[in-house]
Coordinates of C-alpha atoms and ligand atoms in Angstrom, one line a residue:
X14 CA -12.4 -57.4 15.9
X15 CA -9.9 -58.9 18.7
X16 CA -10.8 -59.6 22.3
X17 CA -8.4 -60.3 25.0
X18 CA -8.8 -63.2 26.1
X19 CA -7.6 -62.6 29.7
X20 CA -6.2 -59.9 32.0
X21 CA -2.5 -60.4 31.6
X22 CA -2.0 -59.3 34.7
X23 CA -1.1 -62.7 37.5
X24 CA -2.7 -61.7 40.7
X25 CA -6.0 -60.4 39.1
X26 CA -9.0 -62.9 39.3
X27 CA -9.5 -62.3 35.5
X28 CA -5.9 -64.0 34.1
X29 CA -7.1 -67.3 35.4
X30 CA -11.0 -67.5 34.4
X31 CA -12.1 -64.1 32.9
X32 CA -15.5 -62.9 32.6
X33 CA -16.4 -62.1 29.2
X34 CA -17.1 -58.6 29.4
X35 CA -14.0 -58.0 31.8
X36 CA -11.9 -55.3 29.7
X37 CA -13.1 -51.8 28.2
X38 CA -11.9 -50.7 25.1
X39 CA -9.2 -48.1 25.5
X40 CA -8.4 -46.4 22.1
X41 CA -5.7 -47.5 20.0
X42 CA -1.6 -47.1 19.3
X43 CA 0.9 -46.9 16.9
X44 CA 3.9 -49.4 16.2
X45 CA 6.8 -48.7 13.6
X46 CA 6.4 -53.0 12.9
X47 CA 2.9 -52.9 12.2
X48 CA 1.1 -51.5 9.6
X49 CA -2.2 -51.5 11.3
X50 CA -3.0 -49.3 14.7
X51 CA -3.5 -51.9 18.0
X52 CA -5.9 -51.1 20.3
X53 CA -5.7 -50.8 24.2
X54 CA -7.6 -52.5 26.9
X55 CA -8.0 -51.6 30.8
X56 CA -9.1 -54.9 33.3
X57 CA -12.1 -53.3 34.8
X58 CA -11.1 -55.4 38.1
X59 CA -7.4 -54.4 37.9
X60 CA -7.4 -51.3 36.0
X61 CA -4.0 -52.5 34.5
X62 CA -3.9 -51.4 30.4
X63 CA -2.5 -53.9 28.1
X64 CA -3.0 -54.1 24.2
X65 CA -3.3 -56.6 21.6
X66 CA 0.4 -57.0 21.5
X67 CA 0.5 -58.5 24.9
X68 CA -0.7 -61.6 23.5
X69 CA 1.7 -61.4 20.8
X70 CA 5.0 -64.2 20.8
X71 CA 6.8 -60.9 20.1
X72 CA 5.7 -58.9 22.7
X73 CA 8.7 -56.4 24.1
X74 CA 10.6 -58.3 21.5
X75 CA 13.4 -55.5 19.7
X76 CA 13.3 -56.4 16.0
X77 CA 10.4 -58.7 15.8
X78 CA 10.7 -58.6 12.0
X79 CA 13.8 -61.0 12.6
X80 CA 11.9 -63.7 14.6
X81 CA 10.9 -65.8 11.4
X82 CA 14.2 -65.6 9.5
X83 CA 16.2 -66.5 13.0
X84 CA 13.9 -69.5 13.2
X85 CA 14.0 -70.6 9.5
X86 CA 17.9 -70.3 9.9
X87 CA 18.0 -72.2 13.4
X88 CA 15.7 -75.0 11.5
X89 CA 18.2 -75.1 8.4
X90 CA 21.6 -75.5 10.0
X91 CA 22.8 -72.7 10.6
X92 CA 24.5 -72.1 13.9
X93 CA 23.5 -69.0 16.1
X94 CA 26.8 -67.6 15.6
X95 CA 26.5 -67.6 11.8
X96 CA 22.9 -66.5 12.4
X97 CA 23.6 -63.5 14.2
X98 CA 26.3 -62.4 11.7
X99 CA 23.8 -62.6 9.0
X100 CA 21.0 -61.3 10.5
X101 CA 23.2 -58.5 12.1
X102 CA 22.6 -58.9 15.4
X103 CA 24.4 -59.3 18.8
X104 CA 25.4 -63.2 19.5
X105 CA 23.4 -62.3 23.1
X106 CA 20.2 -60.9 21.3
X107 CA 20.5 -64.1 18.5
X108 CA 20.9 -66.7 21.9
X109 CA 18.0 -65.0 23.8
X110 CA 15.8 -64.4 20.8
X111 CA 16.6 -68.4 20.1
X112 CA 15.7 -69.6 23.4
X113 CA 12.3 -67.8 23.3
X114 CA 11.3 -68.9 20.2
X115 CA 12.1 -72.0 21.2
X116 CA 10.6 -72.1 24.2
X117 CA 7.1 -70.7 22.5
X118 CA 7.6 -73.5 20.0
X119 CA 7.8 -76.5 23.0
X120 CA 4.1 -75.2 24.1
X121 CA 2.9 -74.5 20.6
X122 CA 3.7 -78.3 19.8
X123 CA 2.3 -79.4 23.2
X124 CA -0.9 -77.5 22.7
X125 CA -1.7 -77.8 18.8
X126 CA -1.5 -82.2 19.2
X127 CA -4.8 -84.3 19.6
X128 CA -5.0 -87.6 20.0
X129 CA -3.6 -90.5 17.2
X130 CA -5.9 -91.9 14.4
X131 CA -5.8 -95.7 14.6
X132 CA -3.9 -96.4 11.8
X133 CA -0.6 -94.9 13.3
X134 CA 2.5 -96.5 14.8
X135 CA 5.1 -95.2 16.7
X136 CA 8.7 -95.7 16.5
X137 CA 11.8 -95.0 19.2
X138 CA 15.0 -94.7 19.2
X139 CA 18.2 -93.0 20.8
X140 CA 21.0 -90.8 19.2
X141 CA 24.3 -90.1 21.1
X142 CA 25.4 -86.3 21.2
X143 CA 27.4 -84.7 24.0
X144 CA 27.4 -81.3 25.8
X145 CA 30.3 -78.9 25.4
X146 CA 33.2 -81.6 25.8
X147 CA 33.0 -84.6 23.8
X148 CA 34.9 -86.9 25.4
X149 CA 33.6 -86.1 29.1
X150 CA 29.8 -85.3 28.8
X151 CA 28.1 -87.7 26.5
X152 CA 24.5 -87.3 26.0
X153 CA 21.6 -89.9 25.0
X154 CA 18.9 -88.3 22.8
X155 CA 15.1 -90.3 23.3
X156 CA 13.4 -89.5 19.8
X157 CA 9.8 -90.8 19.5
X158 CA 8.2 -90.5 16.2
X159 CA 4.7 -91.0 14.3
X160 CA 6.0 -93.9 11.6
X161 CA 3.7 -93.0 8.6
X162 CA 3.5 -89.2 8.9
X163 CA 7.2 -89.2 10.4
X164 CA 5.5 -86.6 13.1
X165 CA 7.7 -85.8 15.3
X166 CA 6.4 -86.6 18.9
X167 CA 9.1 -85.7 21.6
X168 CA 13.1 -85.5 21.9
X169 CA 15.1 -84.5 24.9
X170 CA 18.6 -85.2 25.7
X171 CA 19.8 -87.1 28.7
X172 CA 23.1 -86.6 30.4
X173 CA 25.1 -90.4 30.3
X174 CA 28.8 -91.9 31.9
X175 CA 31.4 -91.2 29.2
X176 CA 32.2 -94.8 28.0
X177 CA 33.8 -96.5 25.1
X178 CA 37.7 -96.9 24.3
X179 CA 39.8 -94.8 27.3
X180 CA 43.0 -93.2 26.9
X181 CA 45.3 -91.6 29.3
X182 CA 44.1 -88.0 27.9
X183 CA 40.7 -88.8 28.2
X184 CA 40.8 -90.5 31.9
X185 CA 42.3 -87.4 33.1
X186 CA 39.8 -85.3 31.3
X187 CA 36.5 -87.2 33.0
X188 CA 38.7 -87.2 36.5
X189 CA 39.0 -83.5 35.9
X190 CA 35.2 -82.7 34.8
X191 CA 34.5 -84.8 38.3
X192 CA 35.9 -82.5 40.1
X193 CA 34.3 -79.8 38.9
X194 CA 30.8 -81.2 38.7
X195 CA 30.7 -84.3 40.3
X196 CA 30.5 -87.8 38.9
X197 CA 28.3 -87.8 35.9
X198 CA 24.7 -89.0 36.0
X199 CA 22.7 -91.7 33.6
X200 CA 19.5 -90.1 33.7
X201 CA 18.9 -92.0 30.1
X202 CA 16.1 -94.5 31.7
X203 CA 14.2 -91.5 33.0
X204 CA 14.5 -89.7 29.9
X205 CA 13.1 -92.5 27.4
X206 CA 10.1 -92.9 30.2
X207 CA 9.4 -89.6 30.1
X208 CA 9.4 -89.8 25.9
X209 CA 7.9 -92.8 25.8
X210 CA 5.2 -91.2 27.9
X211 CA 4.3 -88.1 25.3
X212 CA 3.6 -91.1 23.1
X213 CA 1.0 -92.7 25.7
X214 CA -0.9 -89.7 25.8
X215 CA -1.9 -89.8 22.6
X216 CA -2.5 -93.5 21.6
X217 CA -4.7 -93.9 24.9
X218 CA -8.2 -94.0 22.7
X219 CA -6.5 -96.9 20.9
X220 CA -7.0 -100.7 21.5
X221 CA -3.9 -101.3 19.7
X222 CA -0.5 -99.6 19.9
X223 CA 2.2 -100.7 17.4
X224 CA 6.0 -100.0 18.7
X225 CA 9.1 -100.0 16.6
X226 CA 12.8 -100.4 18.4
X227 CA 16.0 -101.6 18.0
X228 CA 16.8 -104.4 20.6
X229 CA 18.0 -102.7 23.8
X230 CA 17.2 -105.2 26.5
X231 CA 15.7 -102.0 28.6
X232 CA 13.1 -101.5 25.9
X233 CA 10.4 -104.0 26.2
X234 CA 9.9 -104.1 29.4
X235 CA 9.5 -100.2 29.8
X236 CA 6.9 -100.3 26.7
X237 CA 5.0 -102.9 28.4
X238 CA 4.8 -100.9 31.9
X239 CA 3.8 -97.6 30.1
X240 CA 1.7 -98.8 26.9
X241 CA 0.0 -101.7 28.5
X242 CA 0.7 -105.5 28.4
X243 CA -2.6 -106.5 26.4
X244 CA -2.1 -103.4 23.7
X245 CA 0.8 -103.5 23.0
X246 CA 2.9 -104.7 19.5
X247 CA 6.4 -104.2 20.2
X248 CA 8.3 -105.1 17.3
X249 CA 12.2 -105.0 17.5
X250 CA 14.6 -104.8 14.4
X251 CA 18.6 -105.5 15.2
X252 CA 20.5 -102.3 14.6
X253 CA 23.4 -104.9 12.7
X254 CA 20.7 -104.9 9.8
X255 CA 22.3 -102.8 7.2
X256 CA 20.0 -99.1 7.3
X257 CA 18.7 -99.2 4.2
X258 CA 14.8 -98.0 3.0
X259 CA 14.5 -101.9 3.6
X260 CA 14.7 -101.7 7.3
X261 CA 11.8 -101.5 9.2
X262 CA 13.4 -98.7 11.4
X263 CA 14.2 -96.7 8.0
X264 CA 11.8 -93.8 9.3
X265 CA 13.3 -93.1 12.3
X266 CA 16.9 -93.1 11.2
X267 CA 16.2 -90.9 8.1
X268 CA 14.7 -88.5 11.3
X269 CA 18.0 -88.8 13.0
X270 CA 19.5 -88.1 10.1
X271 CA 18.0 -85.3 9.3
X272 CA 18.0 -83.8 12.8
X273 CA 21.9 -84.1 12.7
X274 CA 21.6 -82.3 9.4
X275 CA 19.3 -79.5 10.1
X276 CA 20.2 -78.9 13.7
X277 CA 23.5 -76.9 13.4
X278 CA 24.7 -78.5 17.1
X279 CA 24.0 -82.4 16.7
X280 CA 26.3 -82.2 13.4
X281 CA 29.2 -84.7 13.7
X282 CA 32.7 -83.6 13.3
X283 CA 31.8 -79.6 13.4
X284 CA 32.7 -76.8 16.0
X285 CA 29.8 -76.8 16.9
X286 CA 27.8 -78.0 20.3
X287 CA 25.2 -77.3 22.8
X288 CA 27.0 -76.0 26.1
X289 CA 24.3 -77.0 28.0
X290 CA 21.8 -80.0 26.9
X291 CA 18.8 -77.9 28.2
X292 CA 19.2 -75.8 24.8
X293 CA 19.9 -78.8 23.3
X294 CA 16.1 -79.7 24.1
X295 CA 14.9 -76.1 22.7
X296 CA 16.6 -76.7 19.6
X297 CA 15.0 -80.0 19.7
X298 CA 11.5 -78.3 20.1
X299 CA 12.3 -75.6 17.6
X300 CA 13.3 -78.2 15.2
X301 CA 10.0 -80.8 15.5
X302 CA 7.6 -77.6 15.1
X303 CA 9.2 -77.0 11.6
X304 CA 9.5 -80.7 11.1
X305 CA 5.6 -80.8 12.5
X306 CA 4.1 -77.9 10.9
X307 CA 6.6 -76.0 8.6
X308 CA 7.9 -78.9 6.6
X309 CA 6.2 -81.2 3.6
X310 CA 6.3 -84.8 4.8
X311 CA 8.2 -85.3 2.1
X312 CA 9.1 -83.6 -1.0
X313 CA 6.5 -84.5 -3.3
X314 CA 3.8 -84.1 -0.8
X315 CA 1.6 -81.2 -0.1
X316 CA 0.9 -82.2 3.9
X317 CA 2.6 -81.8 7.0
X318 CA 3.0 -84.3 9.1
X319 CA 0.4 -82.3 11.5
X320 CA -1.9 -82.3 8.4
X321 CA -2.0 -85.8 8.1
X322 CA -2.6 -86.5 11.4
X323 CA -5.6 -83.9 11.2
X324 CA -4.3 -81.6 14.1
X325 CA -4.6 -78.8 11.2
X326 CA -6.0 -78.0 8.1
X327 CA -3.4 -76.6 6.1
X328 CA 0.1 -75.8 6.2
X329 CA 1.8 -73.2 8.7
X330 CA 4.6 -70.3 8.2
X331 CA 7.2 -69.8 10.3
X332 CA 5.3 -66.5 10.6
X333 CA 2.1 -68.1 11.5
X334 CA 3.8 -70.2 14.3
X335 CA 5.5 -67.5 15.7
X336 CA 2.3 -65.4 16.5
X337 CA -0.3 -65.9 19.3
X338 CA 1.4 -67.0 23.1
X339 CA 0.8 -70.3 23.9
X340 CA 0.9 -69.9 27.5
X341 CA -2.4 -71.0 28.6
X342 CA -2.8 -74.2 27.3
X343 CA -5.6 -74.9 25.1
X344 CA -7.3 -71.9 26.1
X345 CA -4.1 -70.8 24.1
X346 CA -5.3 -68.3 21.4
X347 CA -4.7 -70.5 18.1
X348 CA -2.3 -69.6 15.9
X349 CA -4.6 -69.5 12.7
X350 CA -7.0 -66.8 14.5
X351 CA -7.3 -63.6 14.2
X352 CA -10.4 -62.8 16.7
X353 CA -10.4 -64.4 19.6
X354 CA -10.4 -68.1 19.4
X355 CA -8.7 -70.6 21.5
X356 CA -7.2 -73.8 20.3
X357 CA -10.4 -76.0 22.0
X358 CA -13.2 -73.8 20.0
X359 CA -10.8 -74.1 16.8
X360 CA -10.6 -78.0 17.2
X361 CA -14.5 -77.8 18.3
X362 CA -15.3 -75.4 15.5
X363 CA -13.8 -78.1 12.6
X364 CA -14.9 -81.0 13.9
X365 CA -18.6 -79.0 13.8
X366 CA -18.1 -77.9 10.3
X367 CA -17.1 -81.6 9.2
Ligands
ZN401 ZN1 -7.0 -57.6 35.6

């Protein structure tokens, strides 16, 4: 049987810390996407009615059947435009329907990760892209991953000068964006703090942090600040060093790789791009929950990187990701339940039962 967890409803005193017995059962309705009838709740402090759907991902969603395949598609490189043709929808209902499961996905990833088992290491690096004109608006993507599980930790994209060779075309071009937009920030050193950081909050149980980079000369002195001097092993690799399975940063790159392959809009020489790098970083977060949780590590294994790492038990569907909200935190109703758990009592429930 389902509880709400909370009154939905922002100014009542039950959304933020709900009695238990705050809601009164209020009979049931029928949906044409479920098979099963879903019952109604009234606040008893409120009085506002809400169902079981509320808490849904897809709540007020048109064609919430489509929600899975658009995000199996987005996660395979295919482009929204393509996406939309095949799944028959508008381009605007593909974009918007994108950028909410994408932004369900950053808070699902945020949520569902616990702290790092000792035997991990973590490995950085950047990947250039570039935001609607290539030549203009370069972009430096941070990517911090777990080594072993190749867990995917955090990526953003950062707005950087144009640089490289210049020719006449191009100078006018930057002069040109200028105008329009001002002169082009680096926000790059902000950017890999603020990566480097998701990574610190989960090693900081551990006496000993391992740290894999090429050798840019900002690195280890931003490592040391955020990791600590006395933990730290900071092991650079020279990016000359051919990229074979030899090299030490071989995980990294084949997650770059891969990103550039399965992420329709980091693909070099295609049409298509980000317009803006903020859904540049929700196809980033779409992409690392299907890396995370979706995805085998690697073919011939059974676990997801999440699995390894022991922030779940089994494997997820796209389905299964795409189902409880996950705007609470970890009062979050976990994606695996089907009463009323949160993500703490799930975690608190395992760890119990092990
Ligand atoms: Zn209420």
């Amino acid at each position: 049987m389902f509880h709400p967890p909370r009154c939905p409803n922002r100014r009542c005193s039950q959304h933020r810390d709900p009695w238990p017995g705050f809601f009164r059962r209020n009979g049931f309705y029928r949906a044409l996407c479920r098979p099963h009838p879903i019952p109604r709740f009234l606040c008893r402090t409120c009085g506002r009615g809400f169902s079981r759907q509320t808490f849904r991902m897809d709540y007020r969603d048109h064609r919430p059947s489509l929600n899975d395949q658009l995000f199996k598609m987005l996660a395979s490189g295919v482009g929204l435009r393509q996406s939309s043709r095949i799944l028959r929808l508008s381009l605007r209902c593909t974009e918007l329907k994108f950028r909410k499961i994408a932004r369900h996905l950053r808070r699902l990833n945020l949520n569902l990760r616990g702290p790092l088992p000792p035997w991990t290491s973590l490995q950085f690096d950047e990947l250039e892209g570039y935001e609607g004109r290539r030549n203009t608006r370069p972009l430096s993507v941070p990517i911090l991953i777990e080594k072993e599980t190749r867990y995917l930790i955090w990526a953003e994209a950062a707005p950087i000068r144009p640089r490289g060779r210049m020719s006449k075309a191009r100078r006018r071009a930057i002069l040109e964006d200028e105008r329009r937009y001002g002169p082009r920030k680096d926000l790059s050193a902000r950017s890999v703090e603020r990566t480097l950081r998701r990574g610190v909050d989960l090693v900081h149980r551990l006496g000993q942090v391992e740290l894999f980079t090429d050798e840019k000369s900002t690195y280890p002195g931003a490592a040391r600040r955020l990791f600590g001097e006395e933990r730290l092993v900071h092991r650079c690799t020279n990016s000359k060093l051919a990229r074979t399975t030899w090299n030490p940063l071989f995980p990294i790159n084949l997650t770059e790789a891969m990103a550039r392959d399965l992420m329709a809009r980091l693909r070099r020489e295609s049409w298509l791009v980000s317009k803006k790098r903020r859904y540049l970083d929700l196809g980033l977060a779409l992409w690392a929950s299907w890396r995370n949780y979706v995805r085998r590590r690697f073919n011939y294994d059974k676990e997801s990187p999440a699995q390894m790492l022991g922030f779940l038990d089994r494997r997820m569907t796209e389905n299964q990701l795409l189902s409880w909200r996950q705007d609470w935190g970890l009062r979050s109703l976990h994606p695996l339940t089907r009463t009323n758990e949160s993500i703490t009592s799930w975690v608190q429930g395992r760890i119990a039962a092990a």
